[in-house]
JSON list of C-alpha atoms in Angstrom, two decimals:
[
{"chain": "A", "resi": 1, "resn": "MET", "atom": "CA", "xyz": [-1.54, 5.32, -1.78]},
{"chain": "A", "resi": 2, "resn": "VAL", "atom": "CA", "xyz": [-0.90, 1.76, -2.89]},
{"chain": "A", "resi": 3, "resn": "GLU", "atom": "CA", "xyz": [-3.90, 1.69, -5.22]},
{"chain": "A", "resi": 4, "resn": "ASN", "atom": "CA", "xyz": [-3.88, 5.25, -6.62]},
{"chain": "A", "resi": 5, "resn": "GLY", "atom": "CA", "xyz": [-0.39, 6.62, -6.03]},
{"chain": "A", "resi": 6, "resn": "VAL", "atom": "CA", "xyz": [0.44, 10.31, -5.77]},
{"chain": "A", "resi": 7, "resn": "ASP", "atom": "CA", "xyz": [-0.02, 13.28, -8.10]},
{"chain": "A", "resi": 8, "resn": "ASP", "atom": "CA", "xyz": [2.67, 15.69, -9.37]},
{"chain": "A", "resi": 9, "resn": "MET", "atom": "CA", "xyz": [2.61, 17.59, -6.07]},
{"chain": "A", "resi": 10, "resn": "LYS", "atom": "CA", "xyz": [3.08, 14.30, -4.13]},
{"chain": "A", "resi": 11, "resn": "ARG", "atom": "CA", "xyz": [-0.46, 14.41, -2.73]},
{"chain": "A", "resi": 12, "resn": "ILE", "atom": "CA", "xyz": [-1.85, 10.94, -2.05]},
{"chain": "A", "resi": 13, "resn": "ILE", "atom": "CA", "xyz": [-4.68, 10.42, -4.55]},
{"chain": "A", "resi": 14, "resn": "GLY", "atom": "CA", "xyz": [-8.03, 9.46, -3.04]},
{"chain": "A", "resi": 15, "resn": "THR", "atom": "CA", "xyz": [-7.11, 9.98, 0.62]},
{"chain": "A", "resi": 16, "resn": "LYS", "atom": "CA", "xyz": [-9.24, 11.76, 3.20]},
{"chain": "A", "resi": 17, "resn": "ALA", "atom": "CA", "xyz": [-6.22, 12.73, 5.30]},
{"chain": "A", "resi": 18, "resn": "PRO", "atom": "CA", "xyz": [-5.98, 16.43, 6.25]},
{"chain": "A", "resi": 19, "resn": "THR", "atom": "CA", "xyz": [-2.37, 16.65, 5.02]},
{"chain": "A", "resi": 20, "resn": "PRO", "atom": "CA", "xyz": [-2.02, 14.03, 2.26]},
{"chain": "A", "resi": 21, "resn": "ARG", "atom": "CA", "xyz": [1.45, 15.04, 1.06]},
{"chain": "A", "resi": 22, "resn": "LEU", "atom": "CA", "xyz": [4.75, 13.17, 1.03]},
{"chain": "A", "resi": 23, "resn": "PHE", "atom": "CA", "xyz": [7.08, 16.20, 0.85]},
{"chain": "A", "resi": 24, "resn": "ASN", "atom": "CA", "xyz": [10.44, 14.63, 1.63]},
{"chain": "A", "resi": 25, "resn": "ILE", "atom": "CA", "xyz": [10.14, 11.27, -0.14]},
{"chain": "A", "resi": 26, "resn": "PRO", "atom": "CA", "xyz": [11.45, 10.99, -3.72]},
{"chain": "A", "resi": 27, "resn": "THR", "atom": "CA", "xyz": [8.88, 9.85, -6.28]},
{"chain": "A", "resi": 28, "resn": "GLU", "atom": "CA", "xyz": [11.10, 6.88, -7.20]},
{"chain": "A", "resi": 29, "resn": "PHE", "atom": "CA", "xyz": [10.90, 5.63, -3.60]},
{"chain": "A", "resi": 30, "resn": "ILE", "atom": "CA", "xyz": [7.11, 5.98, -3.57]},
{"chain": "A", "resi": 31, "resn": "GLU", "atom": "CA", "xyz": [6.78, 3.99, -6.79]},
{"chain": "A", "resi": 32, "resn": "ARG", "atom": "CA", "xyz": [9.17, 1.30, -5.57]},
{"chain": "A", "resi": 33, "resn": "PHE", "atom": "CA", "xyz": [7.15, 0.99, -2.34]},
{"chain": "A", "resi": 34, "resn": "ARG", "atom": "CA", "xyz": [3.90, 0.67, -4.34]},
{"chain": "A", "resi": 35, "resn": "LYS", "atom": "CA", "xyz": [5.40, -2.17, -6.38]},
{"chain": "A", "resi": 36, "resn": "GLN", "atom": "CA", "xyz": [6.49, -4.01, -3.21]},
{"chain": "A", "resi": 37, "resn": "ILE", "atom": "CA", "xyz": [3.03, -4.06, -1.62]},
{"chain": "A", "resi": 38, "resn": "THR", "atom": "CA", "xyz": [0.15, -6.43, -2.27]},
{"chain": "A", "resi": 39, "resn": "LEU", "atom": "CA", "xyz": [-3.36, -5.67, -1.02]},
{"chain": "A", "resi": 40, "resn": "VAL", "atom": "CA", "xyz": [-5.33, -8.61, 0.34]},
{"chain": "A", "resi": 41, "resn": "ARG", "atom": "CA", "xyz": [-8.90, -8.56, 1.64]},
{"chain": "A", "resi": 42, "resn": "ASN", "atom": "CA", "xyz": [-9.33, -10.29, 4.97]},
{"chain": "A", "resi": 43, "resn": "ARG", "atom": "CA", "xyz": [-12.40, -12.04, 6.36]},
{"chain": "A", "resi": 44, "resn": "VAL", "atom": "CA", "xyz": [-14.05, -8.83, 7.53]},
{"chain": "A", "resi": 45, "resn": "SER", "atom": "CA", "xyz": [-13.57, -7.09, 4.15]},
{"chain": "A", "resi": 46, "resn": "SER", "atom": "CA", "xyz": [-11.06, -4.48, 5.26]},
{"chain": "A", "resi": 47, "resn": "TRP", "atom": "CA", "xyz": [-7.77, -4.12, 3.43]},
{"chain": "A", "resi": 48, "resn": "VAL", "atom": "CA", "xyz": [-4.52, -5.52, 4.75]},
{"chain": "A", "resi": 49, "resn": "THR", "atom": "CA", "xyz": [-1.20, -4.55, 3.22]},
{"chain": "A", "resi": 50, "resn": "LEU", "atom": "CA", "xyz": [1.60, -7.06, 3.03]},
{"chain": "A", "resi": 51, "resn": "CYS", "atom": "CA", "xyz": [5.18, -6.47, 1.91]},
{"chain": "A", "resi": 52, "resn": "THR", "atom": "CA", "xyz": [6.49, -8.80, -0.75]},
{"chain": "A", "resi": 53, "resn": "ILE", "atom": "CA", "xyz": [9.09, -10.43, 1.47]},
{"chain": "A", "resi": 54, "resn": "PRO", "atom": "CA", "xyz": [9.54, -14.04, 0.25]},
{"chain": "A", "resi": 55, "resn": "GLY", "atom": "CA", "xyz": [7.08, -16.31, 2.03]},
{"chain": "A", "resi": 56, "resn": "LEU", "atom": "CA", "xyz": [5.36, -13.53, 3.96]},
{"chain": "A", "resi": 57, "resn": "ILE", "atom": "CA", "xyz": [2.44, -13.08, 1.58]},
{"chain": "A", "resi": 58, "resn": "LYS", "atom": "CA", "xyz": [1.79, -16.81, 1.30]},
{"chain": "A", "resi": 59, "resn": "LYS", "atom": "CA", "xyz": [1.91, -17.24, 5.09]},
{"chain": "A", "resi": 60, "resn": "ASN", "atom": "CA", "xyz": [-0.36, -14.27, 5.83]},
{"chain": "A", "resi": 61, "resn": "LEU", "atom": "CA", "xyz": [-2.73, -14.94, 2.94]},
{"chain": "A", "resi": 62, "resn": "LYS", "atom": "CA", "xyz": [-3.43, -18.39, 4.38]},
{"chain": "A", "resi": 63, "resn": "PHE", "atom": "CA", "xyz": [-4.07, -16.80, 7.80]},
{"chain": "A", "resi": 64, "resn": "TRP", "atom": "CA", "xyz": [-6.44, -14.12, 6.48]},
{"chain": "A", "resi": 65, "resn": "THR", "atom": "CA", "xyz": [-8.38, -16.25, 4.02]},
{"chain": "A", "resi": 66, "resn": "GLY", "atom": "CA", "xyz": [-8.59, -19.44, 6.03]}
]
């Protein structure tokens, strides 16, 4: 959801989930959430999502990247 967002029917684009819809969440909230998240690859090449709380990304980025 962070990378691709949702379509007009609020289906999460690119997901493999059986029910990829966010029925009760306003589109504005979804977009705001997407802007507040940063994706960071960790040492084992899987994605980690981190909220943009001041200092949190810097602290966790150092942990994940060494």
